[in-house]
PDB file of C-alpha atoms in Angstrom:
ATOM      1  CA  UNK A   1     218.251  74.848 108.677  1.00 50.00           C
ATOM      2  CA  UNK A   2     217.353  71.450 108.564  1.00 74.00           C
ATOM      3  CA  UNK A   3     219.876  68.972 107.032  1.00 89.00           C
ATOM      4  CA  UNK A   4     219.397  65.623 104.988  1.00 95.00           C
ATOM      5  CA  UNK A   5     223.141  64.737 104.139  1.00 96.00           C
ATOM      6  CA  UNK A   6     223.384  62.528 100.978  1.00 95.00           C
ATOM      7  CA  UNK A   7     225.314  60.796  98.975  1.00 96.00           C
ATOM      8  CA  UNK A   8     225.575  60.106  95.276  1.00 94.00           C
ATOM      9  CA  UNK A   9     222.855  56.606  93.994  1.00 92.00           C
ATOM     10  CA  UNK A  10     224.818  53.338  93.715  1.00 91.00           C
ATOM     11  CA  UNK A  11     225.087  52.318  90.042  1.00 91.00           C
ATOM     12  CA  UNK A  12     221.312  50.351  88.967  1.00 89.00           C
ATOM     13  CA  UNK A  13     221.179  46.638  89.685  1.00 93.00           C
ATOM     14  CA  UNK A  14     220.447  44.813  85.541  1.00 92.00           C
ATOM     15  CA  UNK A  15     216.247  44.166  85.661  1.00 93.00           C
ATOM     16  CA  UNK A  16     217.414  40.280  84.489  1.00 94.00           C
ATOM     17  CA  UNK A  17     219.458  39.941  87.684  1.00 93.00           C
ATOM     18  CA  UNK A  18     216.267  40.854  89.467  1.00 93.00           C
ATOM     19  CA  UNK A  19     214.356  38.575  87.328  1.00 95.00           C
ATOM     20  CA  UNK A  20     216.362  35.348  88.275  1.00 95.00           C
ATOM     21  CA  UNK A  21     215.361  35.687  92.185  1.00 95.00           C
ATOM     22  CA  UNK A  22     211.603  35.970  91.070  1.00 89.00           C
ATOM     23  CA  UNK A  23     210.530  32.805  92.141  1.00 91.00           C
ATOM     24  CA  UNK A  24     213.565  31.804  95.069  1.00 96.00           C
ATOM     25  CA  UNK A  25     212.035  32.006  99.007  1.00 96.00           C
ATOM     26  CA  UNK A  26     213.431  34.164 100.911  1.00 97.00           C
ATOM     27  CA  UNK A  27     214.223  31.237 103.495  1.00 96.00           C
ATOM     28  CA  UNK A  28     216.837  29.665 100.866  1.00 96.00           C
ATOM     29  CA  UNK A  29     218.087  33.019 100.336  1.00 97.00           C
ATOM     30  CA  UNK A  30     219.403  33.399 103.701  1.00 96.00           C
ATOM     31  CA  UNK A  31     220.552  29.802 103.748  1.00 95.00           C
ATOM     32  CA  UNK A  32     222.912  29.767 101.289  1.00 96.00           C
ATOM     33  CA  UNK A  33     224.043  33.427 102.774  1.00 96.00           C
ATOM     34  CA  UNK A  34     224.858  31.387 105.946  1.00 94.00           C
ATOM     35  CA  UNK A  35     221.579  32.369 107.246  1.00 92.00           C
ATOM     36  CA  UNK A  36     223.186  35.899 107.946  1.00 90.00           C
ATOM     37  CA  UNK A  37     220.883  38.196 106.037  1.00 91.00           C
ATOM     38  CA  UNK A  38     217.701  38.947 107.521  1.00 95.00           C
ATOM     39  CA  UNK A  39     215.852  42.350 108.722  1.00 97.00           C
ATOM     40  CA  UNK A  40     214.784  40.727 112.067  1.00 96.00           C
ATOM     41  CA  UNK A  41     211.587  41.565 112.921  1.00 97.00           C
ATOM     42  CA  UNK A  42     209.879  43.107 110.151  1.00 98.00           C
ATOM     43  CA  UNK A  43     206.956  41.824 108.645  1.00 97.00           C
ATOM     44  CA  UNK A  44     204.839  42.393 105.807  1.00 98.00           C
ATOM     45  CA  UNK A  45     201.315  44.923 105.779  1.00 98.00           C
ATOM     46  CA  UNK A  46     200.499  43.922 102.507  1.00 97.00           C
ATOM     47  CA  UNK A  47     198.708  40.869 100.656  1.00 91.00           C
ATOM     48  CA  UNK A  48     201.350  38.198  99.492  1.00 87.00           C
ATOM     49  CA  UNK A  49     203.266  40.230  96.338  1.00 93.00           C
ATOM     50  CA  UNK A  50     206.559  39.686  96.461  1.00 96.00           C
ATOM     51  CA  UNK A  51     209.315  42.228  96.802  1.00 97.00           C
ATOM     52  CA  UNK A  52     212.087  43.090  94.742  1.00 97.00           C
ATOM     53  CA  UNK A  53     214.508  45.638  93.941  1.00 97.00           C
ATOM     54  CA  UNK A  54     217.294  47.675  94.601  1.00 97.00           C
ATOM     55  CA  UNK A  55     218.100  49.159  97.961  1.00 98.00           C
ATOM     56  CA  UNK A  56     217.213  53.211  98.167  1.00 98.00           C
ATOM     57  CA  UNK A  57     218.759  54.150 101.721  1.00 98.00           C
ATOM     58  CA  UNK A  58     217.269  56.285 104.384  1.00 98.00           C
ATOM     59  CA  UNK A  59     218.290  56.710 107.725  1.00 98.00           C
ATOM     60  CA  UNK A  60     215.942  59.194 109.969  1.00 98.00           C
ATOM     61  CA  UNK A  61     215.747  60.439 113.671  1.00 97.00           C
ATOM     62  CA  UNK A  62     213.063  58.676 115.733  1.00 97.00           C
ATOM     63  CA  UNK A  63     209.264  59.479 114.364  1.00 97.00           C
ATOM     64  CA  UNK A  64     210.583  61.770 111.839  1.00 98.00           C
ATOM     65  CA  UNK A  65     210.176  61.374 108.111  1.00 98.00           C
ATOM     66  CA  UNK A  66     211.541  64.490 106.645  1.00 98.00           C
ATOM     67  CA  UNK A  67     214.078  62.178 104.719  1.00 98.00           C
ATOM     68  CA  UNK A  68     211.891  59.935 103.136  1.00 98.00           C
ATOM     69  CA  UNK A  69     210.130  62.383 101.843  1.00 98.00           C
ATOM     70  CA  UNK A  70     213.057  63.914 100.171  1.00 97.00           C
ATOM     71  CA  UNK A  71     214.063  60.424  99.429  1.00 98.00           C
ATOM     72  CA  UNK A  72     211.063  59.874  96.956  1.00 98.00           C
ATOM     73  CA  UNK A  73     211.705  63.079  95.241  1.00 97.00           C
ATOM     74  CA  UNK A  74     215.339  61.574  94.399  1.00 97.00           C
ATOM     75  CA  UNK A  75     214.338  57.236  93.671  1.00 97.00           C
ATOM     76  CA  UNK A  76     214.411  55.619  90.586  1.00 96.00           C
ATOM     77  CA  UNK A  77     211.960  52.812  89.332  1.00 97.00           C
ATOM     78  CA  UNK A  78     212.991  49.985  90.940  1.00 96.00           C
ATOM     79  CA  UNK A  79     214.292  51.154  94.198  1.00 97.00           C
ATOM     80  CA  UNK A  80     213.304  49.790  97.867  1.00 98.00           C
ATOM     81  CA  UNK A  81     212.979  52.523 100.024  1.00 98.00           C
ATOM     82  CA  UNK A  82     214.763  51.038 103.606  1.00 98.00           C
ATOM     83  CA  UNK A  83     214.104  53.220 106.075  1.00 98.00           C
ATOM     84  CA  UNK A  84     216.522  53.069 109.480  1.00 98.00           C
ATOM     85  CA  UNK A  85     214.062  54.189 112.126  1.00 98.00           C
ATOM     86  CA  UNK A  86     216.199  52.779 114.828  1.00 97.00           C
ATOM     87  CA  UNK A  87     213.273  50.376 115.084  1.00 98.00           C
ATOM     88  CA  UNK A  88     210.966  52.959 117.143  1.00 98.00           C
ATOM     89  CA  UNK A  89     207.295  52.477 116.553  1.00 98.00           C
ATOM     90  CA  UNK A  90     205.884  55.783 118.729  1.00 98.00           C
ATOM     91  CA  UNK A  91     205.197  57.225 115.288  1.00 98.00           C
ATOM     92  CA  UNK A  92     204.521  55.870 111.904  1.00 98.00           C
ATOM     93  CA  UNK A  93     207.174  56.912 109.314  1.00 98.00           C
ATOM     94  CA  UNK A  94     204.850  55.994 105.924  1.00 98.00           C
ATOM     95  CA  UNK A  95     201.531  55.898 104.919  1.00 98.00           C
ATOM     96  CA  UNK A  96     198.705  56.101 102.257  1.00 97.00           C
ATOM     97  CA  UNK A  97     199.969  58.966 100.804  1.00 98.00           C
ATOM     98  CA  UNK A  98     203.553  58.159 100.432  1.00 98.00           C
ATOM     99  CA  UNK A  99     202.819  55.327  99.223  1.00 98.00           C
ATOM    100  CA  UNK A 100     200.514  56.166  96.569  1.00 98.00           C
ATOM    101  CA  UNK A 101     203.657  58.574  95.992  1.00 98.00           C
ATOM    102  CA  UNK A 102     206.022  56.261  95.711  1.00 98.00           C
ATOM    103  CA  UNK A 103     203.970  54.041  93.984  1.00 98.00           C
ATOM    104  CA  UNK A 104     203.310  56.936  90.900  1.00 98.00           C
ATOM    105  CA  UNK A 105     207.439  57.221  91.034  1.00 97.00           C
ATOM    106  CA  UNK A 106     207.562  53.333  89.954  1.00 97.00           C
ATOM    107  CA  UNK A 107     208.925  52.327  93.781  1.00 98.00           C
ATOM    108  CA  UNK A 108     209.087  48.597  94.540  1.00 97.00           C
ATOM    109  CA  UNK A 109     208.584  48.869  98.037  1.00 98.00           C
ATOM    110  CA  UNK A 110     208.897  49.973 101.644  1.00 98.00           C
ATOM    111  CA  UNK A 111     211.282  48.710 104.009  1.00 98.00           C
ATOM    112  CA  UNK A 112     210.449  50.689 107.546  1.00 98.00           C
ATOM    113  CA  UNK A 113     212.877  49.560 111.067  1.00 98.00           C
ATOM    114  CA  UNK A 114     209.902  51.658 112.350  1.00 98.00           C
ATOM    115  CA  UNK A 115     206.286  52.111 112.033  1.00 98.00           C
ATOM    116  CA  UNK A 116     203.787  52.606 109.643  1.00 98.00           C
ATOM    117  CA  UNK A 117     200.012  53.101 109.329  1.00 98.00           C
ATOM    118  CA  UNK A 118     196.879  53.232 106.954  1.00 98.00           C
ATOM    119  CA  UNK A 119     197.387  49.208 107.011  1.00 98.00           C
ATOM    120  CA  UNK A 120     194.117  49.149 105.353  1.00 97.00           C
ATOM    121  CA  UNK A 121     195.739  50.533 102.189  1.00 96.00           C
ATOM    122  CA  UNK A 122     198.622  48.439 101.965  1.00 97.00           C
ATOM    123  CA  UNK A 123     196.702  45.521 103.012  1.00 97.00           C
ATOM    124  CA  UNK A 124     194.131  45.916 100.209  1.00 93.00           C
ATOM    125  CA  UNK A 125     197.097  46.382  97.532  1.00 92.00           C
ATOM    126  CA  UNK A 126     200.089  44.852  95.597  1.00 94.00           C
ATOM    127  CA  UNK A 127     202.327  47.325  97.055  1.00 98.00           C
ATOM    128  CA  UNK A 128     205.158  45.661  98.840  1.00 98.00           C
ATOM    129  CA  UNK A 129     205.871  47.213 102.675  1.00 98.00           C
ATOM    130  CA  UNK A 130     207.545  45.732 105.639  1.00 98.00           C
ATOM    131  CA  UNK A 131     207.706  47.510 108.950  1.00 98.00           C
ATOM    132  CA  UNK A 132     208.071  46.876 112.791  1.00 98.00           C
ATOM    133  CA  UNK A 133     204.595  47.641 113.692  1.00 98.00           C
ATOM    134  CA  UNK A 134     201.396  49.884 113.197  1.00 98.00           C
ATOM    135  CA  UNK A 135     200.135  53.279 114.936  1.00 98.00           C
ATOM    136  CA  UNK A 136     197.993  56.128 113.978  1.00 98.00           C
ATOM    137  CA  UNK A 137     200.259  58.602 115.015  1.00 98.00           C
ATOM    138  CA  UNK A 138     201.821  60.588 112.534  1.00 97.00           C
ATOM    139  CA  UNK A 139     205.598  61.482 112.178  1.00 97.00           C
ATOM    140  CA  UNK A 140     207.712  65.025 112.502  1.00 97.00           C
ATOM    141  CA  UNK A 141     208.863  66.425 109.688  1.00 96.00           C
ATOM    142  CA  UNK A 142     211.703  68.516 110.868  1.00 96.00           C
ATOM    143  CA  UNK A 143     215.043  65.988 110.236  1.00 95.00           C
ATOM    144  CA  UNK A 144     217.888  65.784 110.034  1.00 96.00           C
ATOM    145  CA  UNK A 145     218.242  62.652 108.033  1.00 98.00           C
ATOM    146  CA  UNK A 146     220.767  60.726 105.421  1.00 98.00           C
ATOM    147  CA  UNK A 147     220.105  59.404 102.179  1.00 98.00           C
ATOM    148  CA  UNK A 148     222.376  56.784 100.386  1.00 98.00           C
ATOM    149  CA  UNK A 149     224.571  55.499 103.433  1.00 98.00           C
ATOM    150  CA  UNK A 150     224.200  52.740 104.708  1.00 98.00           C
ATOM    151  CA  UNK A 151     221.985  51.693 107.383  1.00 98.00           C
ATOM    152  CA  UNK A 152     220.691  49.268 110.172  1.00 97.00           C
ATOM    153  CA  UNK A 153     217.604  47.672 109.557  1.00 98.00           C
ATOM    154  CA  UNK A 154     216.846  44.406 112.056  1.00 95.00           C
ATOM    155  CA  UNK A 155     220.352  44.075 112.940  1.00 94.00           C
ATOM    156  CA  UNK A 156     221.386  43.822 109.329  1.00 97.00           C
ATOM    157  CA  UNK A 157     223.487  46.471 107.454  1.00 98.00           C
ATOM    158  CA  UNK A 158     221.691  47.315 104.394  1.00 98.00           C
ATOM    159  CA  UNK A 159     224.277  49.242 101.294  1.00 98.00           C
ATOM    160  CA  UNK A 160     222.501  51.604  98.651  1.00 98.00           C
ATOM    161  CA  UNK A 161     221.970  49.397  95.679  1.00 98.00           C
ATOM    162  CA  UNK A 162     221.969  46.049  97.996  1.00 98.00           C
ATOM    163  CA  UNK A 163     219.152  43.622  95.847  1.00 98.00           C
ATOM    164  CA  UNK A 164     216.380  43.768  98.361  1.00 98.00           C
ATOM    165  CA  UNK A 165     214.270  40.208  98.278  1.00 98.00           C
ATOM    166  CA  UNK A 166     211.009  39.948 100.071  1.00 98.00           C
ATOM    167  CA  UNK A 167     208.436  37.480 100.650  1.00 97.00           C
ATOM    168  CA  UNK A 168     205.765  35.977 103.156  1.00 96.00           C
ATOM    169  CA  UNK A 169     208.514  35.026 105.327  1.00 97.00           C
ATOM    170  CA  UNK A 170     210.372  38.231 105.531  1.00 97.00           C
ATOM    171  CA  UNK A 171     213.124  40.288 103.713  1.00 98.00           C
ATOM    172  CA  UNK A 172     216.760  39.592 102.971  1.00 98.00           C
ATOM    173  CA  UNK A 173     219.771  41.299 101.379  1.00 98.00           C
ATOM    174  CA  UNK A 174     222.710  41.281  99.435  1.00 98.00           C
ATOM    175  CA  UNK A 175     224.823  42.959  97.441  1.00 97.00           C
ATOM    176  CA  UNK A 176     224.402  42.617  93.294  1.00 97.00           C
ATOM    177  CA  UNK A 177     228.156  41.336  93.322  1.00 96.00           C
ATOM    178  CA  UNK A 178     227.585  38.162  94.844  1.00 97.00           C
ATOM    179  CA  UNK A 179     224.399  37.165  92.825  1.00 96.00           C
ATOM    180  CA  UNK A 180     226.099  35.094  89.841  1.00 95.00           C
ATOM    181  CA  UNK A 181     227.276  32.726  92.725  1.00 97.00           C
ATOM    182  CA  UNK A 182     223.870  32.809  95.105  1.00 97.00           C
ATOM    183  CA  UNK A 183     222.241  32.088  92.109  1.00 96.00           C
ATOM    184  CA  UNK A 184     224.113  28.904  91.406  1.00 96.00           C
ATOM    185  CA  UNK A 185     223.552  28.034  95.368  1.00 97.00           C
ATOM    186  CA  UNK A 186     220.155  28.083  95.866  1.00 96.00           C
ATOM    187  CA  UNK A 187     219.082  26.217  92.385  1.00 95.00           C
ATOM    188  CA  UNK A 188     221.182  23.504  93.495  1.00 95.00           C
ATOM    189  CA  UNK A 189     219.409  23.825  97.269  1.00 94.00           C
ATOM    190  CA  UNK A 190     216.183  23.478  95.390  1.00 92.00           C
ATOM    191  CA  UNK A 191     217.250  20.507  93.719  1.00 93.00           C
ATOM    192  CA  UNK A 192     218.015  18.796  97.291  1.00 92.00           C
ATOM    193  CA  UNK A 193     215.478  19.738  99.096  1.00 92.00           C
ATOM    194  CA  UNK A 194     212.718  18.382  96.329  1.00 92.00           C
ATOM    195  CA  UNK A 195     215.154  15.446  96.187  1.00 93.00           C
ATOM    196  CA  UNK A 196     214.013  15.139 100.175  1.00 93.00           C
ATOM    197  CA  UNK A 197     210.325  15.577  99.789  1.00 94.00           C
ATOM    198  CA  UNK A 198     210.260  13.144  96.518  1.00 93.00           C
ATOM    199  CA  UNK A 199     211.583  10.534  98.974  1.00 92.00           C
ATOM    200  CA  UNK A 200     209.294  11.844 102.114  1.00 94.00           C
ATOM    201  CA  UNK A 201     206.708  10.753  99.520  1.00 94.00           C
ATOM    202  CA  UNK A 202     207.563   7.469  98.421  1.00 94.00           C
ATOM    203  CA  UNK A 203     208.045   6.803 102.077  1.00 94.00           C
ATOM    204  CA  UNK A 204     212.114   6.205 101.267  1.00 91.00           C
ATOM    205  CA  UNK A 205     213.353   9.147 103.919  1.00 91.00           C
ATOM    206  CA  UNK A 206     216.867   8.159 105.325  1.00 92.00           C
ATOM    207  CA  UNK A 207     216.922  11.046 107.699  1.00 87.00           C
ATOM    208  CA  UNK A 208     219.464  13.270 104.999  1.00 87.00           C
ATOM    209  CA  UNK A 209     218.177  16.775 105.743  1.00 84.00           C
ATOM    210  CA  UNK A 210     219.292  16.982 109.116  1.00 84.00           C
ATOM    211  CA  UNK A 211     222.759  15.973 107.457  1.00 77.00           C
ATOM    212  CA  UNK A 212     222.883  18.934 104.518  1.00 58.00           C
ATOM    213  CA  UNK A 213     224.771  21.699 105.877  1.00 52.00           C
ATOM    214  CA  UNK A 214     222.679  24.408 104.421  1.00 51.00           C
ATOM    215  CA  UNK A 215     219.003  22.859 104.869  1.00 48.00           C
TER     216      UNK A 215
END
């Protein structure tokens, strides 16, 4: 018997709380986190919609996907499914179909340490996914697997019900707890760094961004 151990969903992250990172780069993000948490490595197979949501944890054997397919019998709108793959790409853990799955399920998004393929189909959507790499070969389906533990994705730990942030650049994380205060940080890191290229403009640069501790 094949088992997918699990654990009960971390309580939902407030849609406004999502909201307020809307429009905040990834790269400032991780700055004012002390430029601790990114998923190495990753990158995105889709056009340029942004990610955002609430971390949906799934950690799987190598080139088997048995888990995330119980995984999006068990998500909520709004989740980010982030899939530990231990970062092998011999076998692509998500597709067309799962995603068209998890997109009728009101998913935000893919997070795969792993591969995926039908690139075609993300590329030519809005659905966010990130992954390692691309191959046609398909998965096994025979586990075991975990859901709602959490996991290493690019040599970052990602928590069930982490905020999940992603953009051109790549995808960061942290947990809902610490939002009030990021929040604060990287509005005021906005406000320096357009501070710097106001006086790049005017030709008035006095060399201050190689001075700020978190630009």
């Amino acid at each position: 018997m094949t088992v997918i151990s699990r654990n009960p969903p971390p309580p939902s992250v407030d849609p406004a709380l999502l909201a307020a990172f809307d429009d905040v780069p990834t790269a400032t993000i991780s700055d004012c986190l002390d430029r601790m948490p990114v998923l190495a490595g990753l990158r995105a197979f889709h056009g340029r919609a942004r990610l955002a949501g609430t971390a949906f944890t799934v950690r799987v054997r190598a080139g088997d996907n048995l888990a995330i397919h119980q995984a999006l019998e068990e998500v909520r709108p709004g989740d980010v499914i982030v899939v530990d793959g231990g970062g092998d790409t011999s076998r692509a853990l998500v597709g067309d179909i799962m995603k068209a799955i998890a997109e009728s399920r009101g998913v935000a998004g893919f997070v795969v340490d792993g591969a995926v393929r039908d690139t075609e189909s993300f590329a030519d959507g809005a659905f966010p996914c990130y992954a390692r790499a691309a191959t046609p070969r398909g998965p096994f389906k025979t586990g075991p697997g975990a859901l709602n533990g959490p996991v290493c994705v690019g040599g970052w730990t990602v928590n069930p019900g982490d905020v999940v942030i992603g953009d051109a650049d790549g995808v960061v994380t942290f947990p809902p707890a610490v939002a009030p205060t990021l929040l604060e940080d990287v509005r005021a890191q906005a406000a320096r760094e357009a501070e710097v290229l106001a006086l790049i403009r005017a030709g008035q640069y006095d060399g201050r961004y190689a001075r700020v501790a978190k630009g």
